[in-house]
PDB file of N, CA, C and O in Angstrom:
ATOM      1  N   UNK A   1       0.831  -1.200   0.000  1.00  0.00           N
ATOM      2  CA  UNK A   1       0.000   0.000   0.000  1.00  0.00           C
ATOM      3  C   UNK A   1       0.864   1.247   0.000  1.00  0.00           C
ATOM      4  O   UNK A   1       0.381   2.136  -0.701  1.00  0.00           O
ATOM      5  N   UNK A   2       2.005   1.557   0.590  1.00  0.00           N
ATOM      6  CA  UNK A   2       2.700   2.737   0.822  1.00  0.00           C
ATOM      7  C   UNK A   2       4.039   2.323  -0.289  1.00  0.00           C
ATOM      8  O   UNK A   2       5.012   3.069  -0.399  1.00  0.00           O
ATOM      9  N   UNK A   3       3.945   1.411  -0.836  1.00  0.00           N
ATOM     10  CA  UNK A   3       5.332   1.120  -2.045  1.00  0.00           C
ATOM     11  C   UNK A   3       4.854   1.428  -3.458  1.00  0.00           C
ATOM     12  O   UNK A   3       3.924   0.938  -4.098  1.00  0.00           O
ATOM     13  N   UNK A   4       5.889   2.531  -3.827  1.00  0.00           N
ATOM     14  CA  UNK A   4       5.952   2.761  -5.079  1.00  0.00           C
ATOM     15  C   UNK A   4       6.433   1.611  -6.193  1.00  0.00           C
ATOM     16  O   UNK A   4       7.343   0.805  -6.388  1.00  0.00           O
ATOM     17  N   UNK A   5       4.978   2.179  -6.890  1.00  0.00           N
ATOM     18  CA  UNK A   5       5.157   0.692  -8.509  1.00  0.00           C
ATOM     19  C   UNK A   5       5.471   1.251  -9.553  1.00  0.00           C
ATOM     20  O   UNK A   5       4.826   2.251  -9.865  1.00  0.00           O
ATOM     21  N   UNK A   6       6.616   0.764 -10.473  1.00  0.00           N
ATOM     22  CA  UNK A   6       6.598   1.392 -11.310  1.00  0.00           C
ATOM     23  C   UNK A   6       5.795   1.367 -12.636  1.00  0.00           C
ATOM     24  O   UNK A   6       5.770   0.210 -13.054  1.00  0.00           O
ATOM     25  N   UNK A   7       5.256   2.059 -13.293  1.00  0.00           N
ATOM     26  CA  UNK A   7       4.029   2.082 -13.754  1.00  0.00           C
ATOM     27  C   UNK A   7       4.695   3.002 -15.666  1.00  0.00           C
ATOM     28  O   UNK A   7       5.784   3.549 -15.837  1.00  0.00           O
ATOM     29  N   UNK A   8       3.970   2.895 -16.343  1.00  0.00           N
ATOM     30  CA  UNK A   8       4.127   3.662 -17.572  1.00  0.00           C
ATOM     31  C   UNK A   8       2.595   4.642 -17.530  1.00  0.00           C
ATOM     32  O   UNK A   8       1.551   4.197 -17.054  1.00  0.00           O
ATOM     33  N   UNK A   9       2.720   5.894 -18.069  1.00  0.00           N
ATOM     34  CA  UNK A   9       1.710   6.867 -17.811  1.00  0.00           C
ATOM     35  C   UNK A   9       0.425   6.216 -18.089  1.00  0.00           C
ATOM     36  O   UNK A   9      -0.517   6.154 -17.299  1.00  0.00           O
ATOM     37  N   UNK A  10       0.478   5.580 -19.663  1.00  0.00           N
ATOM     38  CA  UNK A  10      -0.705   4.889 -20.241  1.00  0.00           C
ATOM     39  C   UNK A  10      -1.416   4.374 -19.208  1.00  0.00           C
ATOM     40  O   UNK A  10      -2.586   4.693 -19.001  1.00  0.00           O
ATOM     41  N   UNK A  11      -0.563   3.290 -18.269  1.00  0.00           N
ATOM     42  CA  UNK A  11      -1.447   2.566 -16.868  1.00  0.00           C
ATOM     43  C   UNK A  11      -1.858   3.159 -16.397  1.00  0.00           C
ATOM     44  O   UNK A  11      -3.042   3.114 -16.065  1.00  0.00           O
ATOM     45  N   UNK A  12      -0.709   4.392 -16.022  1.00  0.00           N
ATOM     46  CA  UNK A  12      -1.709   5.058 -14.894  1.00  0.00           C
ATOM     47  C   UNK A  12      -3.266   5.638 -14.861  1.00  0.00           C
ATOM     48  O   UNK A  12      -4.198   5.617 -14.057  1.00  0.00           O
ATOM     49  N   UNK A  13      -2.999   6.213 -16.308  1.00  0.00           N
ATOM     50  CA  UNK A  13      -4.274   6.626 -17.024  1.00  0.00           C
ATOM     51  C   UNK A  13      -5.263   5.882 -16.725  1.00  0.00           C
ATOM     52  O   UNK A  13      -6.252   6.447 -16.258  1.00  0.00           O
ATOM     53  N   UNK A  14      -5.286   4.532 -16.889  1.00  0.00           N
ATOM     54  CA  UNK A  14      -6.233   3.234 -16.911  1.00  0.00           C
ATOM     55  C   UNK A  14      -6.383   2.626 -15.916  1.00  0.00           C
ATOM     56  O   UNK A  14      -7.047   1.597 -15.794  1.00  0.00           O
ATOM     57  N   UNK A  15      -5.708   3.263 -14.986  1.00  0.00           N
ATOM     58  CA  UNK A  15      -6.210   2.643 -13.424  1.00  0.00           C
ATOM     59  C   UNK A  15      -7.745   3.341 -12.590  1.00  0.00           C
ATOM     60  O   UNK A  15      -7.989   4.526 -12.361  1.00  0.00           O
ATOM     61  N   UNK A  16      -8.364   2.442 -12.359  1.00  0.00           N
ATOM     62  CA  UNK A  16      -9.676   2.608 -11.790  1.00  0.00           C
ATOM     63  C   UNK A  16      -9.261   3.546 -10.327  1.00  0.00           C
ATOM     64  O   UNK A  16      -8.260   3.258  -9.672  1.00  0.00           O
ATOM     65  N   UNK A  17     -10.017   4.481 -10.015  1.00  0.00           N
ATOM     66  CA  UNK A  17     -10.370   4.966  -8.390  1.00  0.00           C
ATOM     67  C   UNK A  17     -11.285   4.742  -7.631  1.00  0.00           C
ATOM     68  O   UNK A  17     -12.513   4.833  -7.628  1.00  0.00           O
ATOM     69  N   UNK A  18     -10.128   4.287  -6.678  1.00  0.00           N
ATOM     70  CA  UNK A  18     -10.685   3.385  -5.555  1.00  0.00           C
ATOM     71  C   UNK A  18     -11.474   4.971  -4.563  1.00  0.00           C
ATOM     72  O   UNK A  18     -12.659   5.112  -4.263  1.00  0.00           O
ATOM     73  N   UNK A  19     -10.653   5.651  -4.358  1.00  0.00           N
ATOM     74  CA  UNK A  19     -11.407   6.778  -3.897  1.00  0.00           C
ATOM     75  C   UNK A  19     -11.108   8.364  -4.098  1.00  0.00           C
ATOM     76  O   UNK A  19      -9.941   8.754  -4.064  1.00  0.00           O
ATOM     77  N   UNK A  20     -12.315   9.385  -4.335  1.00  0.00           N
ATOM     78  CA  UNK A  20     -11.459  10.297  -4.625  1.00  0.00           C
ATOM     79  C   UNK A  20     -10.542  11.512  -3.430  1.00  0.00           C
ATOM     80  O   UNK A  20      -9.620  12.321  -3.538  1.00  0.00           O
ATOM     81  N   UNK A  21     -11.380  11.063  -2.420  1.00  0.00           N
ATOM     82  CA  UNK A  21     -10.547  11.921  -1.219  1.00  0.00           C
ATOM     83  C   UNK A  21      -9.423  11.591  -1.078  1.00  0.00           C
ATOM     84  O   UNK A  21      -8.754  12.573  -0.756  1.00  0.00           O
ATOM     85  N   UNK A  22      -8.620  10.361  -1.178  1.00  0.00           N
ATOM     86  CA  UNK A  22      -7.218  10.355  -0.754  1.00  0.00           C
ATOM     87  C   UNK A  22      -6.499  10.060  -2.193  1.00  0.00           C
ATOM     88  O   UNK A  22      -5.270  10.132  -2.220  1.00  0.00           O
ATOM     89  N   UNK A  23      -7.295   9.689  -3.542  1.00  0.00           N
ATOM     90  CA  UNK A  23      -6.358   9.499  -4.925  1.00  0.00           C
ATOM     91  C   UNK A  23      -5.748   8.200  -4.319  1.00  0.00           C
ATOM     92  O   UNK A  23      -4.546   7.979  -4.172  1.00  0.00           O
ATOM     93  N   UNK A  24      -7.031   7.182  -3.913  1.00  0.00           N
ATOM     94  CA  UNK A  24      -6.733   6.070  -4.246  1.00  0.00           C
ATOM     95  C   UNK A  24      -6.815   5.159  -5.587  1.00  0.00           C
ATOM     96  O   UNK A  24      -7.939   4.989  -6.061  1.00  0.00           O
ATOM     97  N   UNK A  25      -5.791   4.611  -6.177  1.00  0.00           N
ATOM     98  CA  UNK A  25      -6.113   4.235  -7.282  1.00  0.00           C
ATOM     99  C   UNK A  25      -5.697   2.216  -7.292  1.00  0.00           C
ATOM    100  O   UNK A  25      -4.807   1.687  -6.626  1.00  0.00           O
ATOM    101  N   UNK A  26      -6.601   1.550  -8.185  1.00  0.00           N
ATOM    102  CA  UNK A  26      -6.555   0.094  -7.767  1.00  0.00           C
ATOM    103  C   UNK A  26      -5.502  -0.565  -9.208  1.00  0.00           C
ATOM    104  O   UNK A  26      -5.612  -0.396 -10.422  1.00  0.00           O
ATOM    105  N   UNK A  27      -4.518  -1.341  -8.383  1.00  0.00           N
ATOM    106  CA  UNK A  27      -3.813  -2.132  -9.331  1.00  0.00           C
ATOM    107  C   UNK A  27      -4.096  -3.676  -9.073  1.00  0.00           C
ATOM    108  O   UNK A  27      -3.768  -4.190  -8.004  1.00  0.00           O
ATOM    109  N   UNK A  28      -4.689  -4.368 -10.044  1.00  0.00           N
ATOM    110  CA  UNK A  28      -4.829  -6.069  -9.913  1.00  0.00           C
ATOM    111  C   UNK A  28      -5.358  -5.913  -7.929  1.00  0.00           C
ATOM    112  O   UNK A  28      -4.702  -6.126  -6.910  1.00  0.00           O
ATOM    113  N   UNK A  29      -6.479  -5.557  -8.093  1.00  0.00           N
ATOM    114  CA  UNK A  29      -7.081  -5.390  -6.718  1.00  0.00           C
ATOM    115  C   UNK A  29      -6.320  -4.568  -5.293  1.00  0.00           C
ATOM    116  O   UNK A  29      -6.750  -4.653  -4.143  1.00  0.00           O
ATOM    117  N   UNK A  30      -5.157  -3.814  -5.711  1.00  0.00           N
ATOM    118  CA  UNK A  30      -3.927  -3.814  -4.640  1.00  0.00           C
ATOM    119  C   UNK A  30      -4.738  -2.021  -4.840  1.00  0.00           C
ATOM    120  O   UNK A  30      -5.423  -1.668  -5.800  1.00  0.00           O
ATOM    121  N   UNK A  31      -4.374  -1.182  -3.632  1.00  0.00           N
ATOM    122  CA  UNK A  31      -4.770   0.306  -3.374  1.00  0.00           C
ATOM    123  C   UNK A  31      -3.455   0.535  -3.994  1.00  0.00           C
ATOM    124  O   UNK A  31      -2.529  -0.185  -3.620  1.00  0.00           O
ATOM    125  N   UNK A  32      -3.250   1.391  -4.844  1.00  0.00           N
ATOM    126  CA  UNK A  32      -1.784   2.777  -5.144  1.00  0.00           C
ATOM    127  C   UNK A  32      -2.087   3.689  -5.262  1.00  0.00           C
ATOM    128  O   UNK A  32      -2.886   4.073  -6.116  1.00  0.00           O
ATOM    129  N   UNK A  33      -1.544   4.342  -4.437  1.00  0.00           N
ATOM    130  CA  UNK A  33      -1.097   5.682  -3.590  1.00  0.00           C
ATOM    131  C   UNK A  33      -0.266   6.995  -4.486  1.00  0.00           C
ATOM    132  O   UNK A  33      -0.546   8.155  -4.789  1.00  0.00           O
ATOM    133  N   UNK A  34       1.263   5.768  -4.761  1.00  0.00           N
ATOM    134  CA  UNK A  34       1.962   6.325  -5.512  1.00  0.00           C
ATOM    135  C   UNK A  34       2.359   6.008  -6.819  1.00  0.00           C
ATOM    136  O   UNK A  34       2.378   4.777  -6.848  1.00  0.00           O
ATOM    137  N   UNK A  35       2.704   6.469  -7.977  1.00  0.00           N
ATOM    138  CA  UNK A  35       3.646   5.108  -8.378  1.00  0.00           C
ATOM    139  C   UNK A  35       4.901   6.130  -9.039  1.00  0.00           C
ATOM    140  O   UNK A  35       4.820   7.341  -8.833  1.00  0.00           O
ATOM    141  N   UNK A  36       5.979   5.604  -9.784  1.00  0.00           N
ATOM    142  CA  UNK A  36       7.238   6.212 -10.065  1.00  0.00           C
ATOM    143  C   UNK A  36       7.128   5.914 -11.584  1.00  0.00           C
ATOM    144  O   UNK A  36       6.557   5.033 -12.227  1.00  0.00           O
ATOM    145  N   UNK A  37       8.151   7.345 -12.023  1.00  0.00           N
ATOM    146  CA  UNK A  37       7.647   7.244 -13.213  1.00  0.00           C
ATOM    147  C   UNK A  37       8.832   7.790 -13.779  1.00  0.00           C
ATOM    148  O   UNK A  37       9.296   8.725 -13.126  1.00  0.00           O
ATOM    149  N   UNK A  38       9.725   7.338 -15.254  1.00  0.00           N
ATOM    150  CA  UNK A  38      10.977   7.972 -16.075  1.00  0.00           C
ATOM    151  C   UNK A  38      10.377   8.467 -16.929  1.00  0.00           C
ATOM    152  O   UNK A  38       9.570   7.795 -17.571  1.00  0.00           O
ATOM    153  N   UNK A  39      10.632  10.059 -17.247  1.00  0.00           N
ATOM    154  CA  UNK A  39      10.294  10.405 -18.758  1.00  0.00           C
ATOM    155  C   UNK A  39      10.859  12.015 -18.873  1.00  0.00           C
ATOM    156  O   UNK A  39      11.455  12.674 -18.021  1.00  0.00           O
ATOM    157  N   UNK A  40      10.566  12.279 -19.841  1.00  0.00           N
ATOM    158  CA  UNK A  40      11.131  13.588 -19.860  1.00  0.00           C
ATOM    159  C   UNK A  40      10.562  14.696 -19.711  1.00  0.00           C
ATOM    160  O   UNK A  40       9.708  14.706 -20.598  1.00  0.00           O
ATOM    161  N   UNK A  41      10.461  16.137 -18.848  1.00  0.00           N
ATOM    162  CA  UNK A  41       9.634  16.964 -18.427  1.00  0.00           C
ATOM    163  C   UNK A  41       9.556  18.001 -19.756  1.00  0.00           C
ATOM    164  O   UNK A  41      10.441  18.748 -20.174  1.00  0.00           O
ATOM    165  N   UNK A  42       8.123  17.778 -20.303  1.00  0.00           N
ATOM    166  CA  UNK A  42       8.335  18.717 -21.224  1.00  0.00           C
ATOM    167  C   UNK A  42       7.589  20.299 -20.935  1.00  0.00           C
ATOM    168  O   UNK A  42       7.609  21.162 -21.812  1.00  0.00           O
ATOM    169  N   UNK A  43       6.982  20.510 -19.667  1.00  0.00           N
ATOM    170  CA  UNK A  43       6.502  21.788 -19.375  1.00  0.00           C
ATOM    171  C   UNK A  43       6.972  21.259 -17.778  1.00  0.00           C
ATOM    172  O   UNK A  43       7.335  20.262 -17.153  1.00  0.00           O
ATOM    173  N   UNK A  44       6.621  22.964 -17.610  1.00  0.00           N
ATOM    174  CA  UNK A  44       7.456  23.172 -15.799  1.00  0.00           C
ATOM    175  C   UNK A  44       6.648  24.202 -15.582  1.00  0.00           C
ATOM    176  O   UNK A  44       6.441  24.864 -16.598  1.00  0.00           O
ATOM    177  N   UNK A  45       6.040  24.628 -14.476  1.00  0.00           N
ATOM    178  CA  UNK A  45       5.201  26.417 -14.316  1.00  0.00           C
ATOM    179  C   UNK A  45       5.479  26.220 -12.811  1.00  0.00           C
ATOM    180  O   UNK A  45       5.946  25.218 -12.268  1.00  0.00           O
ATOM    181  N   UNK A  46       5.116  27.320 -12.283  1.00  0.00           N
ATOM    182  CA  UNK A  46       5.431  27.752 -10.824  1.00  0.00           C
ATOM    183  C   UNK A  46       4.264  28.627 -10.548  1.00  0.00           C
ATOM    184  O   UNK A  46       4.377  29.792 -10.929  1.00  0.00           O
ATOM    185  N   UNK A  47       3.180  28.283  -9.963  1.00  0.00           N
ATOM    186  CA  UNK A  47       1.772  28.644  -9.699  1.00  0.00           C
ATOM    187  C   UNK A  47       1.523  28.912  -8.165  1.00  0.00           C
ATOM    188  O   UNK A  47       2.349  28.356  -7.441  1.00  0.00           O
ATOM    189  N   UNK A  48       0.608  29.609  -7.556  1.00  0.00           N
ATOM    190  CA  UNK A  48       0.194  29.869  -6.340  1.00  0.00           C
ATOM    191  C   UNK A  48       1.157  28.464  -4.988  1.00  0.00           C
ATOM    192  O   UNK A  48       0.793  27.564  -4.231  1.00  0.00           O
ATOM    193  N   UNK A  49       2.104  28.934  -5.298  1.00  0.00           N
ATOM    194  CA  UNK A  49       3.159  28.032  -4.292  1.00  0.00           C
ATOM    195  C   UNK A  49       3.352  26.845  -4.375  1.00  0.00           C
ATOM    196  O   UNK A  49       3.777  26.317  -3.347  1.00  0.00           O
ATOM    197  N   UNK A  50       3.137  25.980  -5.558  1.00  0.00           N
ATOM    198  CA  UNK A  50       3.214  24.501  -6.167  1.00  0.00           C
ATOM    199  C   UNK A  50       4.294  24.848  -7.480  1.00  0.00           C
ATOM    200  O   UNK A  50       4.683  25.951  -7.862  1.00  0.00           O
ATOM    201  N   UNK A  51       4.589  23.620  -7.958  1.00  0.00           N
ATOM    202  CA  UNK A  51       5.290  23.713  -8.773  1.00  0.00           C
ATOM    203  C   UNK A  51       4.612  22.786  -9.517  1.00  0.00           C
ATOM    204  O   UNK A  51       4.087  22.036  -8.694  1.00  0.00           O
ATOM    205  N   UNK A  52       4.250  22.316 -10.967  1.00  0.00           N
ATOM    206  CA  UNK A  52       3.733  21.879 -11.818  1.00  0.00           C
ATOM    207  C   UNK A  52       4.991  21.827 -13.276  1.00  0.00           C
ATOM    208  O   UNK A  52       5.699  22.586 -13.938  1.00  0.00           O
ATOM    209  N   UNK A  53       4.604  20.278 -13.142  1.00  0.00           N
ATOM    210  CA  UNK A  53       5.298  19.429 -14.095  1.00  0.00           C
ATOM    211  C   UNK A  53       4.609  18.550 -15.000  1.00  0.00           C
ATOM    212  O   UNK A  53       3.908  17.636 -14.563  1.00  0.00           O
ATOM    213  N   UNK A  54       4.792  18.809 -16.523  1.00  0.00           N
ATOM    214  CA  UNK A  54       4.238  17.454 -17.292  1.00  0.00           C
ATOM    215  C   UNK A  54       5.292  16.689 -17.965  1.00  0.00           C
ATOM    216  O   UNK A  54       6.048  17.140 -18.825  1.00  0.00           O
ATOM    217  N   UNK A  55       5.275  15.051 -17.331  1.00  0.00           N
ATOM    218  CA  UNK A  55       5.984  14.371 -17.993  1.00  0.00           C
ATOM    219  C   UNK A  55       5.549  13.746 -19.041  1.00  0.00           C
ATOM    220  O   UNK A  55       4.337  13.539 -19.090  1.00  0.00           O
ATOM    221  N   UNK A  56       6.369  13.299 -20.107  1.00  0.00           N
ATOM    222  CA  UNK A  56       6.351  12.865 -21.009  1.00  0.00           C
ATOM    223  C   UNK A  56       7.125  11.515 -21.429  1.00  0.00           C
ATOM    224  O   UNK A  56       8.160  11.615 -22.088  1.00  0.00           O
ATOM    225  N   UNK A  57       6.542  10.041 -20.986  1.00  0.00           N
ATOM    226  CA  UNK A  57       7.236   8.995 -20.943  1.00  0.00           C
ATOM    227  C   UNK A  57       7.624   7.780 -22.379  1.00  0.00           C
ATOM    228  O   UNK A  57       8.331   6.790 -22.570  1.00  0.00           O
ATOM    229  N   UNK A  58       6.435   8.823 -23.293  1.00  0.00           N
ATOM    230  CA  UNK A  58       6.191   7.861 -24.367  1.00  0.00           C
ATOM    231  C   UNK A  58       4.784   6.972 -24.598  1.00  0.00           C
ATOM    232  O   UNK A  58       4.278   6.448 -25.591  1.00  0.00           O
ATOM    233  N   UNK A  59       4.481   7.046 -23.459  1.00  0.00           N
ATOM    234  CA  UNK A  59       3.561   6.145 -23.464  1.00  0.00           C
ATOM    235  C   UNK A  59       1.914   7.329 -23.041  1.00  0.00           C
ATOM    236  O   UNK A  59       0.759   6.921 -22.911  1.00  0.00           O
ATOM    237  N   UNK A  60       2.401   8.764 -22.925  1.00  0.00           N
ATOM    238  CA  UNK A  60       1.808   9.160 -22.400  1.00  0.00           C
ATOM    239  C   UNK A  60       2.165  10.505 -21.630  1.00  0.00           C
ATOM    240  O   UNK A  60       3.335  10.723 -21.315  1.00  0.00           O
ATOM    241  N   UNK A  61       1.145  11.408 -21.326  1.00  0.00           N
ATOM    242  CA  UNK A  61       0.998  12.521 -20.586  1.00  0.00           C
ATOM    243  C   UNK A  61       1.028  12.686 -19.201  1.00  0.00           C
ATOM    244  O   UNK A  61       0.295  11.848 -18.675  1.00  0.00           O
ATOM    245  N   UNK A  62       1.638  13.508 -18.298  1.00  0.00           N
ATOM    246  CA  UNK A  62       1.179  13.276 -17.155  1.00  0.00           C
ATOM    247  C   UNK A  62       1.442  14.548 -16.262  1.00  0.00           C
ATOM    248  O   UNK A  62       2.631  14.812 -16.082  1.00  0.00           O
ATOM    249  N   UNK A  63       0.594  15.299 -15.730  1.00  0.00           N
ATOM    250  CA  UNK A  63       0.828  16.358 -14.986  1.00  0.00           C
ATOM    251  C   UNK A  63       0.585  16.426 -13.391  1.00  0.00           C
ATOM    252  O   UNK A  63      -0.400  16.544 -12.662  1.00  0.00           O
ATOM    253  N   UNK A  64       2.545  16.240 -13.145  1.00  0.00           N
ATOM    254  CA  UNK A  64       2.886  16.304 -11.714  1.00  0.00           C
ATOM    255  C   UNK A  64       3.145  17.147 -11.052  1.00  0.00           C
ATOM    256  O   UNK A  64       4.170  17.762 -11.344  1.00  0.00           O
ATOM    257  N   UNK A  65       2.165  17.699  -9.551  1.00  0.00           N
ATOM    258  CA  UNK A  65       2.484  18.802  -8.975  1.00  0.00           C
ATOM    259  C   UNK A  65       3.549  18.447  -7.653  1.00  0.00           C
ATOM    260  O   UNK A  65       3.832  17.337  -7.200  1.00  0.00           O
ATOM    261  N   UNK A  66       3.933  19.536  -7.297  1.00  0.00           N
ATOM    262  CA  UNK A  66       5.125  19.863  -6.278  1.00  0.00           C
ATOM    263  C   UNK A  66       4.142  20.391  -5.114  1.00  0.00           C
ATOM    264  O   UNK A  66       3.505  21.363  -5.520  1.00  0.00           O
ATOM    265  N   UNK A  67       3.893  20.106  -4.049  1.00  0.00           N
ATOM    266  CA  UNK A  67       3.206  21.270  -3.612  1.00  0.00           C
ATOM    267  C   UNK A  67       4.365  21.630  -2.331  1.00  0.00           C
ATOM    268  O   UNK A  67       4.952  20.727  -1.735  1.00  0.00           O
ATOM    269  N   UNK A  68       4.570  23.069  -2.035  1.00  0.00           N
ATOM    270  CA  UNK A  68       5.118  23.587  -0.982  1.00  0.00           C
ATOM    271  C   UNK A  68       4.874  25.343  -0.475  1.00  0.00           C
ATOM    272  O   UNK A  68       4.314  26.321  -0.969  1.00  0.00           O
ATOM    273  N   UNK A  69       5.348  25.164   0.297  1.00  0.00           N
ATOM    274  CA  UNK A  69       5.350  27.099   0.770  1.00  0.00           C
ATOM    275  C   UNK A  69       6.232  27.712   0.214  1.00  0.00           C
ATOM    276  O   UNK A  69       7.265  27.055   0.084  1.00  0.00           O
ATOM    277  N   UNK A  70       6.263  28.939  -0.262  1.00  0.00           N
ATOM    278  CA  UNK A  70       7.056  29.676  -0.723  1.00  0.00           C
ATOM    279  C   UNK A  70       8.006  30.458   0.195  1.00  0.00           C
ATOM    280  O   UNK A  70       8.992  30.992  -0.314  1.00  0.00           O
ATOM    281  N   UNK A  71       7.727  30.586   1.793  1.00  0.00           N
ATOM    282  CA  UNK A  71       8.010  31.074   2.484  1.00  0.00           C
ATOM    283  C   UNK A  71       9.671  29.623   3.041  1.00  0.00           C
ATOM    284  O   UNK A  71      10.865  29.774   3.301  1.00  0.00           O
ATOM    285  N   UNK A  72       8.741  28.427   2.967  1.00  0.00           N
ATOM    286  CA  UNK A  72       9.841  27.252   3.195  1.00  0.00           C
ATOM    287  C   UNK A  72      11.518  26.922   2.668  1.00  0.00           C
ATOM    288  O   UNK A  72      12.505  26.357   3.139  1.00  0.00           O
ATOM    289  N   UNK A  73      11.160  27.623   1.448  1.00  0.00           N
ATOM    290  CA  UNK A  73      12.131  27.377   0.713  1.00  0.00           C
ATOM    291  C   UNK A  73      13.777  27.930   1.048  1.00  0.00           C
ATOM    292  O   UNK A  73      13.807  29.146   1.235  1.00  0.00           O
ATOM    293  N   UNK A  74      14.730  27.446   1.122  1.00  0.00           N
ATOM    294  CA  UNK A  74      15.531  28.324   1.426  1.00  0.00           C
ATOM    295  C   UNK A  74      16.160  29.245   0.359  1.00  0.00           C
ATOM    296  O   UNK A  74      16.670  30.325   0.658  1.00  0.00           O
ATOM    297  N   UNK A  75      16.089  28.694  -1.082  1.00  0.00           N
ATOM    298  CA  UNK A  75      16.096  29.703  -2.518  1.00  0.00           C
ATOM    299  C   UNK A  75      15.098  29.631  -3.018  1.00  0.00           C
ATOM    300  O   UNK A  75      14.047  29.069  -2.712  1.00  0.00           O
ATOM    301  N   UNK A  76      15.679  30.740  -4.552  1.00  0.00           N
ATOM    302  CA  UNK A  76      14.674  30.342  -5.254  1.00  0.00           C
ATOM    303  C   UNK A  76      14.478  29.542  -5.877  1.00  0.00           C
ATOM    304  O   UNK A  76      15.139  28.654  -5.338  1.00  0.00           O
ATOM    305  N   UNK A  77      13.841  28.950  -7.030  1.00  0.00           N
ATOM    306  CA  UNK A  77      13.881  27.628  -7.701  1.00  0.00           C
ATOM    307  C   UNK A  77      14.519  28.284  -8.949  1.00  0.00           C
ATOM    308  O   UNK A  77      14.087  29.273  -9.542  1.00  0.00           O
ATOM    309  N   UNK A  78      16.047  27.282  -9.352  1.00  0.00           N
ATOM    310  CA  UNK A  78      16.286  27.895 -10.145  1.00  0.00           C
ATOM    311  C   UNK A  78      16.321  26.968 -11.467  1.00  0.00           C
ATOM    312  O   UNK A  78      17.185  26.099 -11.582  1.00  0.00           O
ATOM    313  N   UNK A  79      15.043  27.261 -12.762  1.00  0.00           N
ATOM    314  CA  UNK A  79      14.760  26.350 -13.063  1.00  0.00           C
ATOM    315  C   UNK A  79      15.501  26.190 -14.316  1.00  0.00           C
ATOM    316  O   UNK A  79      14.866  25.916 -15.334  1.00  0.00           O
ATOM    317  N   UNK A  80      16.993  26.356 -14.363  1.00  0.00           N
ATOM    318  CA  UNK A  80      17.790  25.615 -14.951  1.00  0.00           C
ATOM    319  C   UNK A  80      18.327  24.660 -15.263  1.00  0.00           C
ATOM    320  O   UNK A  80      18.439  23.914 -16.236  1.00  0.00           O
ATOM    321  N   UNK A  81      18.868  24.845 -13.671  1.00  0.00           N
ATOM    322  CA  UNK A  81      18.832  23.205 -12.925  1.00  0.00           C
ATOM    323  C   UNK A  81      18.221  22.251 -13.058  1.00  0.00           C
ATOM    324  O   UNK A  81      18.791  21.163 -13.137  1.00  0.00           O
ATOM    325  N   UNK A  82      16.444  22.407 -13.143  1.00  0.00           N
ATOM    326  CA  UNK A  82      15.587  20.905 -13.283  1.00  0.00           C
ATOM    327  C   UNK A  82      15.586  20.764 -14.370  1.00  0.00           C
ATOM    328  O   UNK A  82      15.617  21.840 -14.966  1.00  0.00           O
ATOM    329  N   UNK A  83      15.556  19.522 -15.277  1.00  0.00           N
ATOM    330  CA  UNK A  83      15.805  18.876 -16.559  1.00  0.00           C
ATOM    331  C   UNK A  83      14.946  17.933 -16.674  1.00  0.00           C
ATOM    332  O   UNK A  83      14.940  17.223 -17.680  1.00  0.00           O
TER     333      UNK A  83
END
């Protein structure tokens, strides 16, 4: 339940929800929570104190948020660096 699966976007897409308050989602009857994912970020934005990412694995779309305080941070984000 708390272990990351690794998954291709397409699946993720096609996974049923188990619920929507916590973004439970069902694999071969199992709850996922999380899952992990390789691909390449082809958009990046920096919105009301989240950071927003869409990957791009091949198989598929996928838009991953960051969420944090802006106040937390000890820099800024310098988005050179992320690739």
């Amino acid at each position: 339940y708390k272990v990351h699966c690794k998954l291709f976007i397409a699946q993720i897409w096609k996974l049923p929800l188990l619920s929507k308050t916590f973004a439970v989602f069902s694999l071969n009857g199992h709850p996922i929570m999380r899952a992990e994912i390789c691909g390449t970020v082809v958009r990046r934005d920096e919105k009301d104190g989240r950071l927003m990412f869409v990957v791009d694995d091949g198989s598929g779309l996928l838009e991953v948020l960051l969420w944090e305080k802006r106040f937390e941070r000890e820099a800024p984000i310098d988005w050179a660096q992320i690739r």
